[in-house]
Amino acid sequence: MTDLARPPATTPARTHPPTRVRAGRLGAGVAVGVLAAAVAACLLAPLLWPLDQSAVDLARTRLAPSPDHLAGTDDLGRDVALRSLYGLRVSLLVGAVAAGVATVVGGLVGAVAGTLGGRLDRALMRVVDTVAALPHLLLGIFVVAMLRPGLGAVIASIGLTHWLSTARIVRSELLSLRTRPFVDAAISGGASRTRVLTRHLLPHVLPRLALATTLMVPHAVWHETALSFLGLGLPPHLASIGNMINDGQRSLLTGAWWASIVPGLLLVAVTLALAVLTGRWRDRLDPRVRAELHL
Amino acid sequence: MTVTTDDTVHGAAAGGLAARRVTVAYGRQRVLDRVDLHIAPGETVGLRGLSGSGKSTLARVLALLHAPDSGHVTIDGHPVGGARHRLPAALRTRVAILFQSPRSATDPRLSLADLIAEPLRATGASRDQASARTADLADLVGLTPDLLARRPHAVSDGQLQRACLARALVHRPDYLLCDEATAMLDASTQAHVAAVVTDYQRRSSAGVLLITHDPALMSRWATRVVDLPTP
């Protein structure tokens, strides 16, 4: 009996976390490193590297990687490493902005559907279902084709095709929150509809929304790359990962593999790192999912 | 067949909170079928019924949180109708409700002080007014300033239910609906919550609806007991 009443004299020795947790931490560390290096390189390259990324030098085409050109040169004699960094810069910018646009559109649609409910909710969700039924790359190509080519068209194309999941997330979160007794208590206390939404509902949705946005950045980057690869994205003279892979494939048969492999690998490394980090964030936000992952 | 749970409803004077021939269905499942209930100012009506007989639904209808499918709620003889959001705040705040689980009835992001002050802030009170009233109520329900600064996850169920009680009383409601409000509490907290409610009732002659499965509490507190039939 007394054993129960007394707190344990010593705290038990700290055990090592399970292998899976340690692997997860290592993965996150690597991801942080990769991302930090990529972002730093993107930001610093124009300052530290005196070469011009679009300078054509026909005397030095398809040079293999060397100390002068770390990743070789492409079929117009441009430095692949430097252009990859410029391309990544554009891709990340487009990805982040497009994910933001998609979040705003999806968040608004989801919030309206989730709070007002009724016929409007049903109508909006049918629109979501209809758009979701179309292949989104096809829809994205349609959007780009309708607009003047350039950065804006690419962002619109991604933003207008990627908002569906965000709308669904926000709506379902709101629907489940709305029936919670604390919302009843707020209404019973005299809170207006707007106050319930802004003070009691949206703050609970925001972490989810932020997570959805971040999860969307790699998607958006890939979408931009796909569009550029198809020649529908950024104009060919601007460095973008998609443009570079497309340009580089012409050199593949001559043996100059670096012109498309290097930008491709860079893209894979950065988007994987982003996905690893957001995946960990999601696990932290939702312990139930984490429990499932550890099973 | 008309189910009349509460005979006093027909002879009742204009005063009081009443449900008249209230029917509520969830889908095809009818939870309340033409139920009558009347709570006069100052009295404590006990409401009994088997699980699933619609006690909580009736409380939500009376608290103006759920619009009945047919029938209506009257306050002092005036029928109140429409969706919960469209009712004026001044009307909604006349009826307060205390839920069984304080855990789900509180916004986990707010400190206990903010929880208690929230109804005041929502209806336009200044920060100073709200905090003064919060301090008074916290004192009444027995919450120390240290507890007031904490968030719901850092306090016990009993402490949280005290905060919910303070929040329910913040607008000085004319009617207080206790939906199994003491079921999860230990004996001493239960006694304290009951004492605070009866004291408030004596001073303000508020009407109280008491839903409980505890026969002792029911017989000690309720001035009248109504049985809700299973539909």
Coordinates of C-alpha atoms in Angstrom, one line a residue:
Chain A
M1 CA 0.0 0.0 0.0
T2 CA 2.7 2.5 1.0
D3 CA 4.5 1.7 -2.3
L4 CA 1.6 3.1 -4.2
A5 CA 1.5 6.3 -2.1
R6 CA 5.2 7.0 -2.5
P7 CA 6.6 8.4 -5.7
P8 CA 9.4 6.2 -7.2
A9 CA 12.7 7.2 -5.6
T10 CA 14.6 7.2 -8.9
T11 CA 13.4 8.0 -12.4
P12 CA 13.9 4.9 -14.7
A13 CA 16.9 5.1 -16.9
R14 CA 16.2 6.7 -20.3
T15 CA 15.8 4.0 -22.9
H16 CA 16.9 4.4 -26.4
P17 CA 14.1 5.3 -28.8
P18 CA 13.1 2.5 -31.2
T19 CA 15.1 2.1 -34.4
R20 CA 12.2 3.5 -36.5
V21 CA 12.1 6.7 -34.6
R22 CA 15.9 7.1 -34.8
A23 CA 15.7 6.5 -38.6
G24 CA 13.0 9.1 -38.8
R25 CA 15.1 11.6 -37.0
L26 CA 18.1 10.9 -39.3
G27 CA 15.8 11.3 -42.3
A28 CA 14.5 14.6 -41.0
G29 CA 18.1 15.8 -40.4
V30 CA 19.2 14.9 -43.9
A31 CA 16.1 16.5 -45.3
V32 CA 16.8 19.8 -43.4
G33 CA 20.4 19.7 -44.6
V34 CA 19.4 19.1 -48.3
L35 CA 16.8 21.9 -48.2
A36 CA 19.0 24.4 -46.4
A37 CA 21.8 23.7 -48.9
A38 CA 19.5 24.0 -51.9
V39 CA 17.8 27.2 -50.7
A40 CA 21.2 28.7 -49.8
A41 CA 22.6 27.8 -53.2
C42 CA 19.6 29.2 -55.0
L43 CA 19.9 32.5 -53.1
L44 CA 23.7 32.9 -53.2
A45 CA 24.5 31.5 -56.7
P46 CA 23.9 34.8 -58.5
L47 CA 26.1 36.6 -56.0
L48 CA 29.0 34.2 -55.8
W49 CA 29.1 32.7 -59.3
P50 CA 30.3 35.3 -61.8
L51 CA 29.0 33.2 -64.8
D52 CA 25.9 34.3 -66.8
Q53 CA 23.4 31.4 -66.7
S54 CA 22.0 32.3 -70.1
A55 CA 25.4 33.0 -71.8
V56 CA 25.6 30.9 -74.9
D57 CA 29.2 29.7 -75.8
L58 CA 29.1 27.6 -78.9
A59 CA 32.8 26.7 -78.6
R60 CA 32.2 24.9 -75.4
T61 CA 29.1 22.8 -75.9
R62 CA 28.4 19.5 -74.2
L63 CA 31.5 19.6 -72.1
A64 CA 31.7 16.8 -69.5
P65 CA 31.7 17.8 -65.8
S66 CA 35.0 19.3 -64.8
P67 CA 36.3 21.7 -62.2
D68 CA 35.5 24.6 -64.6
H69 CA 31.9 23.4 -65.1
L70 CA 30.9 21.2 -62.1
A71 CA 28.0 19.6 -64.0
G72 CA 29.2 20.2 -67.5
T73 CA 27.6 22.3 -70.2
D74 CA 24.5 21.8 -72.4
D75 CA 24.2 21.9 -76.1
L76 CA 24.4 25.7 -76.2
G77 CA 27.5 25.8 -74.0
R78 CA 25.6 27.0 -70.9
D79 CA 26.7 25.9 -67.4
V80 CA 24.3 23.1 -66.3
A81 CA 25.0 23.4 -62.5
L82 CA 24.4 27.2 -62.5
R83 CA 21.3 26.8 -64.7
S84 CA 20.0 24.0 -62.5
L85 CA 20.1 26.4 -59.5
Y86 CA 18.4 29.1 -61.4
G87 CA 15.8 26.6 -62.5
L88 CA 15.3 25.3 -59.0
R89 CA 14.8 28.9 -57.9
V90 CA 12.0 29.5 -60.4
S91 CA 10.5 26.0 -59.6
L92 CA 10.4 26.6 -55.9
L93 CA 9.0 30.1 -56.3
V94 CA 6.3 28.9 -58.6
G95 CA 5.6 25.9 -56.4
A96 CA 5.2 28.0 -53.3
V97 CA 3.1 30.8 -54.9
A98 CA 0.9 28.2 -56.7
A99 CA 0.4 26.2 -53.4
G100 CA -0.6 29.5 -51.8
V101 CA -3.1 30.3 -54.5
A102 CA -4.5 26.8 -54.3
T103 CA -4.8 27.1 -50.5
V104 CA -6.6 30.4 -50.7
V105 CA -9.1 29.1 -53.4
G106 CA -9.6 25.8 -51.6
G107 CA -9.8 27.4 -48.2
L108 CA -12.5 29.8 -49.3
V109 CA -14.6 27.2 -51.0
G110 CA -14.2 24.8 -48.0
A111 CA -15.0 27.5 -45.5
V112 CA -18.1 28.6 -47.3
A113 CA -19.3 25.1 -47.9
G114 CA -18.5 24.0 -44.3
T115 CA -20.1 27.0 -42.5
L116 CA -23.1 27.8 -44.6
G117 CA -24.0 24.2 -45.4
G118 CA -27.2 23.2 -47.1
R119 CA -27.8 23.6 -50.8
L120 CA -24.7 25.8 -51.4
D121 CA -22.5 23.1 -49.7
R122 CA -23.9 20.4 -51.9
A123 CA -23.5 22.5 -55.1
L124 CA -19.9 23.4 -54.2
M125 CA -19.0 19.8 -53.4
R126 CA -20.4 18.6 -56.7
V127 CA -18.2 21.2 -58.5
V128 CA -15.2 19.8 -56.5
D129 CA -16.2 16.2 -57.5
T130 CA -16.5 17.2 -61.1
V131 CA -13.2 18.9 -61.3
A132 CA -11.5 16.1 -59.4
A133 CA -12.9 13.6 -62.0
L134 CA -10.8 15.3 -64.7
P135 CA -7.0 14.4 -64.9
H136 CA -5.4 17.5 -63.4
L137 CA -2.4 17.7 -65.8
L138 CA -4.9 17.8 -68.7
L139 CA -6.9 20.5 -66.9
G140 CA -3.7 22.3 -66.1
I141 CA -2.7 22.2 -69.8
F142 CA -6.1 23.6 -70.7
V143 CA -5.7 26.5 -68.3
V144 CA -2.2 27.3 -69.6
A145 CA -3.5 27.2 -73.2
M146 CA -6.2 29.7 -72.4
L147 CA -3.8 32.3 -70.9
R148 CA -0.8 34.3 -72.1
P149 CA 2.3 32.1 -71.6
G150 CA 4.5 32.9 -68.7
L151 CA 4.9 32.7 -64.9
G152 CA 1.3 33.8 -64.2
A153 CA -0.2 31.2 -66.5
V154 CA 1.8 28.4 -64.8
I155 CA 0.8 29.6 -61.4
A156 CA -2.9 29.8 -62.4
S157 CA -2.7 26.4 -63.9
I158 CA -1.4 24.8 -60.7
G159 CA -3.5 26.9 -58.4
L160 CA -6.8 26.2 -60.2
T161 CA -6.2 22.4 -60.3
H162 CA -4.8 21.8 -56.9
W163 CA -7.4 23.4 -54.6
L164 CA -9.7 20.5 -54.4
S165 CA -8.1 18.5 -51.6
T166 CA -7.7 21.7 -49.5
A167 CA -11.4 22.5 -50.0
R168 CA -12.4 19.0 -48.8
I169 CA -10.0 19.1 -45.8
V170 CA -11.3 22.5 -44.6
R171 CA -15.0 21.6 -45.2
S172 CA -14.8 18.3 -43.4
E173 CA -12.8 19.8 -40.5
L174 CA -15.5 22.5 -40.1
L175 CA -18.3 20.1 -40.3
S176 CA -16.9 17.9 -37.5
L177 CA -16.0 21.0 -35.4
R178 CA -19.4 22.5 -35.8
T179 CA -21.1 19.7 -33.9
R180 CA -18.7 19.9 -30.9
P181 CA -20.3 21.0 -27.7
F182 CA -17.9 23.9 -27.3
V183 CA -19.4 25.5 -30.3
D184 CA -22.9 25.1 -28.8
A185 CA -21.5 26.7 -25.6
A186 CA -20.2 29.6 -27.6
I187 CA -23.5 30.1 -29.4
S188 CA -25.4 29.8 -26.2
G189 CA -23.1 32.4 -24.7
G190 CA -24.2 34.9 -27.4
A191 CA -21.5 34.6 -30.0
S192 CA -22.4 35.6 -33.5
R193 CA -21.9 33.4 -36.5
T194 CA -18.9 35.4 -37.6
R195 CA -17.4 35.2 -34.1
V196 CA -17.9 31.4 -33.9
L197 CA -16.2 31.1 -37.2
T198 CA -13.3 33.4 -36.6
R199 CA -12.6 32.6 -33.0
H200 CA -13.7 29.1 -32.4
L201 CA -13.6 27.2 -35.8
L202 CA -10.9 28.7 -38.0
P203 CA -8.1 28.6 -35.4
H204 CA -8.6 24.8 -35.2
V205 CA -8.4 24.5 -39.0
L206 CA -5.3 26.6 -39.5
P207 CA -2.7 24.0 -38.6
R208 CA -4.3 21.6 -41.0
L209 CA -4.5 24.3 -43.7
A210 CA -0.8 25.2 -43.3
L211 CA 0.1 21.5 -43.5
A212 CA -1.9 21.0 -46.6
T213 CA -0.2 24.0 -48.2
T214 CA 3.3 22.7 -47.5
L215 CA 2.4 19.2 -48.7
M216 CA 1.3 20.8 -51.9
V217 CA 4.6 22.5 -52.6
P218 CA 6.3 19.4 -54.0
H219 CA 3.2 18.6 -56.1
A220 CA 3.2 22.1 -57.5
V221 CA 6.9 21.9 -58.3
W222 CA 6.4 18.7 -60.2
H223 CA 3.4 20.1 -62.0
E224 CA 5.4 23.1 -63.1
T225 CA 8.2 20.8 -64.3
A226 CA 5.8 18.7 -66.2
L227 CA 4.3 21.7 -67.9
S228 CA 7.7 23.2 -68.8
F229 CA 8.9 19.8 -70.0
L230 CA 5.9 19.7 -72.4
G231 CA 6.9 23.2 -73.6
L232 CA 3.8 24.7 -72.0
G233 CA 5.4 26.3 -69.0
L234 CA 8.0 28.9 -68.8
P235 CA 9.5 30.4 -72.1
P236 CA 12.5 28.2 -73.2
H237 CA 15.1 30.9 -72.6
L238 CA 14.3 31.0 -68.9
A239 CA 16.0 28.3 -66.8
S240 CA 13.5 26.0 -65.3
I241 CA 14.0 22.4 -64.3
G242 CA 11.4 21.2 -66.8
N243 CA 12.9 23.2 -69.7
M244 CA 16.3 21.9 -68.8
I245 CA 15.3 18.3 -68.8
N246 CA 13.5 18.8 -72.1
D247 CA 16.6 20.6 -73.6
G248 CA 18.9 18.0 -72.2
Q249 CA 17.2 15.0 -73.7
R250 CA 18.4 16.1 -77.1
S251 CA 21.9 15.7 -75.9
L252 CA 21.3 12.3 -74.3
L253 CA 22.1 10.3 -77.5
T254 CA 25.4 12.1 -77.9
G255 CA 26.4 10.9 -74.5
A256 CA 25.9 14.2 -72.6
W257 CA 23.8 12.6 -69.9
W258 CA 24.5 15.4 -67.4
A259 CA 22.4 18.0 -69.1
S260 CA 19.1 16.4 -68.1
I261 CA 20.1 14.1 -65.2
V262 CA 21.6 16.8 -63.0
P263 CA 18.5 19.1 -62.9
G264 CA 16.3 16.0 -62.6
L265 CA 18.3 14.7 -59.6
L266 CA 18.2 18.1 -58.0
L267 CA 14.5 18.2 -58.3
V268 CA 14.1 14.8 -56.8
A269 CA 16.3 15.6 -53.9
V270 CA 14.6 18.8 -53.0
T271 CA 11.0 17.6 -53.3
L272 CA 11.8 14.4 -51.4
A273 CA 13.4 16.5 -48.6
L274 CA 10.3 18.7 -48.5
A275 CA 8.0 15.7 -48.5
V276 CA 9.9 14.0 -45.6
L277 CA 9.7 17.2 -43.5
T278 CA 6.0 17.8 -44.1
G279 CA 5.3 14.1 -43.5
R280 CA 6.9 14.4 -40.1
W281 CA 5.0 17.5 -39.4
R282 CA 1.7 15.7 -40.3
D283 CA 2.6 12.9 -37.9
R284 CA 3.1 15.3 -35.1
L285 CA -0.2 17.0 -35.8
D286 CA -2.2 13.8 -35.9
P287 CA -1.1 11.3 -33.3
R288 CA -3.6 8.8 -34.6
V289 CA -1.8 8.7 -38.0
R290 CA 1.5 8.5 -36.2
A291 CA 0.3 5.5 -34.2
E292 CA -0.7 3.8 -37.4
L293 CA 2.7 4.4 -39.0
H294 CA 4.5 2.9 -36.0
L295 CA 2.4 -0.3 -36.0
Chain B
M1 CA -51.8 9.9 -29.7
T2 CA -50.5 13.0 -27.9
V3 CA -47.7 12.4 -25.4
T4 CA -47.9 15.0 -22.7
T5 CA -45.0 14.7 -20.4
D6 CA -45.7 17.7 -18.3
D7 CA -49.3 18.6 -17.4
T8 CA -48.4 21.9 -15.8
V9 CA -47.5 23.3 -19.2
H10 CA -51.1 24.0 -20.1
G11 CA -52.1 25.7 -16.9
A12 CA -48.8 27.5 -16.6
A13 CA -48.8 31.3 -16.3
A14 CA -47.1 33.3 -18.9
G15 CA -43.8 33.1 -17.1
G16 CA -41.3 30.4 -17.6
L17 CA -39.4 28.4 -20.2
A18 CA -41.5 25.9 -22.0
A19 CA -41.4 23.3 -24.8
R20 CA -44.7 22.8 -26.5
R21 CA -45.5 19.7 -28.5
V22 CA -41.8 19.5 -29.5
T23 CA -40.9 16.8 -32.1
V24 CA -37.3 16.2 -33.1
A25 CA -36.2 13.5 -35.6
Y26 CA -32.7 12.6 -36.6
G27 CA -33.3 11.2 -40.1
R28 CA -36.1 8.7 -39.7
Q29 CA -35.4 8.2 -36.1
R30 CA -37.9 10.2 -34.0
V31 CA -36.2 11.2 -30.7
L32 CA -38.8 13.5 -29.2
D33 CA -42.5 13.0 -30.1
R34 CA -44.8 16.0 -29.2
V35 CA -43.2 16.6 -25.8
D36 CA -44.3 19.3 -23.4
L37 CA -42.2 20.6 -20.6
H38 CA -42.5 23.7 -18.5
I39 CA -39.9 25.3 -16.2
A40 CA -41.2 28.1 -14.0
P41 CA -38.9 30.8 -12.6
G42 CA -37.3 29.6 -9.3
E43 CA -38.2 25.9 -9.6
T44 CA -36.0 23.0 -10.3
V45 CA -37.5 20.5 -12.7
G46 CA -35.9 17.0 -12.7
L47 CA -36.0 15.2 -16.0
R48 CA -35.7 11.4 -16.0
G49 CA -35.7 9.0 -18.8
L50 CA -33.9 5.9 -20.2
S51 CA -30.8 6.3 -22.3
G52 CA -31.8 7.5 -25.7
S53 CA -35.1 8.9 -24.6
G54 CA -34.0 12.3 -25.8
K55 CA -33.2 14.1 -22.6
S56 CA -30.1 15.8 -24.0
T57 CA -32.0 16.7 -27.2
L58 CA -34.8 18.3 -25.2
A59 CA -32.2 20.3 -23.3
R60 CA -30.6 21.4 -26.6
V61 CA -34.0 22.4 -27.9
L62 CA -34.7 24.4 -24.7
A63 CA -31.3 26.0 -24.9
L64 CA -32.3 27.2 -28.4
L65 CA -29.4 25.3 -29.9
H66 CA -31.6 22.9 -31.9
A67 CA -34.7 24.0 -33.8
P68 CA -37.4 21.4 -33.4
D69 CA -39.0 19.8 -36.4
S70 CA -42.4 20.7 -35.1
G71 CA -43.6 22.4 -32.0
H72 CA -41.8 25.4 -30.4
V73 CA -40.1 26.8 -27.4
T74 CA -41.6 29.7 -25.5
I75 CA -39.9 32.1 -23.1
D76 CA -42.3 34.0 -20.8
G77 CA -45.1 33.0 -23.2
H78 CA -43.5 34.3 -26.3
P79 CA -42.7 31.7 -28.9
V80 CA -39.1 31.5 -30.1
G81 CA -38.4 30.0 -33.5
G82 CA -35.9 29.8 -36.2
A83 CA -32.3 28.7 -36.6
R84 CA -30.0 29.1 -33.7
H85 CA -27.8 31.6 -35.4
R86 CA -30.6 33.9 -36.3
L87 CA -31.9 34.4 -32.8
P88 CA -30.8 37.6 -31.2
A89 CA -27.9 37.1 -28.7
A90 CA -29.9 38.7 -25.9
L91 CA -32.4 35.9 -26.2
R92 CA -29.9 33.1 -26.5
T93 CA -28.1 34.2 -23.4
R94 CA -31.2 34.0 -21.2
V95 CA -30.9 30.3 -21.3
A96 CA -27.6 28.7 -20.3
I97 CA -26.6 25.1 -20.6
L98 CA -24.1 23.0 -18.7
F99 CA -22.9 19.9 -20.5
Q100 CA -21.9 16.5 -19.1
S101 CA -18.4 16.5 -20.4
P102 CA -16.5 19.8 -19.7
R103 CA -13.6 18.5 -21.9
S104 CA -15.6 18.6 -25.1
A105 CA -17.6 21.7 -24.0
T106 CA -14.5 23.9 -23.9
D107 CA -12.3 25.3 -26.6
P108 CA -8.9 23.7 -25.9
R109 CA -7.0 26.8 -27.1
L110 CA -8.4 29.2 -24.5
S111 CA -7.3 29.6 -20.9
L112 CA -10.0 29.1 -18.2
A113 CA -10.1 32.9 -17.7
D114 CA -10.7 33.4 -21.4
L115 CA -13.3 30.7 -21.5
I116 CA -15.3 32.4 -18.7
A117 CA -14.9 35.8 -20.3
E118 CA -15.7 34.7 -23.8
P119 CA -19.5 35.1 -23.7
L120 CA -19.0 38.6 -22.4
R121 CA -16.4 39.5 -25.0
A122 CA -18.7 38.0 -27.6
T123 CA -21.5 40.3 -26.7
G124 CA -19.4 43.4 -26.6
A125 CA -18.2 43.8 -23.1
S126 CA -14.8 45.5 -22.7
R127 CA -11.7 43.6 -21.5
D128 CA -11.8 45.3 -18.1
Q129 CA -15.5 44.6 -17.5
A130 CA -15.0 41.0 -18.6
S131 CA -12.0 40.4 -16.4
A132 CA -13.7 41.9 -13.3
R133 CA -16.7 39.6 -13.8
T134 CA -14.5 36.6 -14.5
A135 CA -12.6 37.2 -11.2
D136 CA -16.0 37.4 -9.3
L137 CA -17.3 34.2 -10.8
A138 CA -14.0 32.3 -10.4
D139 CA -14.2 33.2 -6.8
L140 CA -17.8 32.0 -6.6
V141 CA -17.1 28.6 -8.2
G142 CA -13.8 28.1 -6.3
L143 CA -11.1 28.6 -9.0
T144 CA -7.8 30.1 -8.0
P145 CA -6.0 32.7 -10.2
D146 CA -3.3 30.1 -10.8
L147 CA -5.9 27.8 -12.3
L148 CA -7.5 30.6 -14.4
A149 CA -4.3 31.0 -16.3
R150 CA -4.2 27.4 -17.4
R151 CA -5.7 25.8 -20.4
P152 CA -8.2 22.9 -20.3
H153 CA -5.6 20.2 -20.8
A154 CA -3.8 21.3 -17.7
V155 CA -6.7 21.0 -15.2
S156 CA -8.9 18.2 -14.0
D157 CA -12.5 17.5 -15.1
G158 CA -13.8 18.9 -11.9
Q159 CA -11.9 22.2 -12.2
L160 CA -12.9 22.5 -15.8
Q161 CA -16.6 21.9 -15.0
R162 CA -16.3 24.7 -12.4
A163 CA -15.1 27.0 -15.2
C164 CA -18.0 25.8 -17.3
L165 CA -20.4 26.7 -14.5
A166 CA -18.9 30.1 -14.2
R167 CA -19.2 30.6 -18.0
A168 CA -22.8 29.5 -17.8
L169 CA -23.6 32.1 -15.1
V170 CA -21.7 34.9 -16.7
H171 CA -24.7 36.4 -18.4
R172 CA -26.9 35.9 -15.3
P173 CA -29.3 33.5 -17.2
D174 CA -32.9 33.2 -16.3
Y175 CA -32.8 29.5 -16.9
L176 CA -30.0 27.0 -16.4
L177 CA -30.1 23.6 -18.0
C178 CA -27.8 21.0 -16.3
D179 CA -27.4 18.0 -18.7
E180 CA -25.8 15.4 -16.5
A181 CA -23.5 18.2 -15.4
T182 CA -22.3 16.5 -12.2
A183 CA -22.1 12.9 -13.5
M184 CA -18.3 13.0 -14.1
L185 CA -17.4 14.8 -10.9
D186 CA -16.3 13.5 -7.5
A187 CA -18.6 13.9 -4.5
S188 CA -17.2 17.1 -3.1
T189 CA -17.0 18.9 -6.4
Q190 CA -20.6 17.7 -7.1
A191 CA -21.8 19.1 -3.8
H192 CA -20.0 22.4 -4.5
V193 CA -21.4 22.7 -8.0
A194 CA -24.9 22.0 -6.6
A195 CA -24.5 24.5 -3.9
V196 CA -23.4 27.2 -6.3
V197 CA -26.4 26.6 -8.6
T198 CA -28.9 26.5 -5.7
D199 CA -27.4 29.7 -4.3
Y200 CA -27.6 31.4 -7.7
Q201 CA -31.2 30.1 -8.0
R202 CA -32.2 31.5 -4.7
R203 CA -30.7 35.0 -5.4
S204 CA -32.0 35.3 -9.0
S205 CA -35.0 33.0 -8.9
A206 CA -33.8 31.3 -12.0
G207 CA -35.5 28.1 -13.3
V208 CA -33.3 25.0 -13.4
L209 CA -33.6 21.9 -15.5
L210 CA -31.8 19.0 -13.8
I211 CA -31.1 15.9 -15.9
T212 CA -29.4 13.2 -13.9
H213 CA -29.3 9.5 -13.3
D214 CA -28.5 10.0 -9.6
P215 CA -31.7 9.4 -7.6
A216 CA -30.2 11.0 -4.5
L217 CA -29.3 14.2 -6.2
M218 CA -32.7 14.2 -7.9
S219 CA -34.7 13.8 -4.7
R220 CA -32.6 16.3 -2.8
W221 CA -32.7 19.1 -5.4
A222 CA -35.6 18.8 -7.8
T223 CA -38.9 20.4 -6.8
R224 CA -40.7 18.4 -9.4
V225 CA -39.8 15.4 -11.5
V226 CA -40.9 14.7 -15.0
D227 CA -40.4 11.4 -16.8
L228 CA -39.6 11.4 -20.5
P229 CA -41.1 8.4 -22.3
T230 CA -39.1 6.4 -24.7
P231 CA -40.5 7.2 -28.2

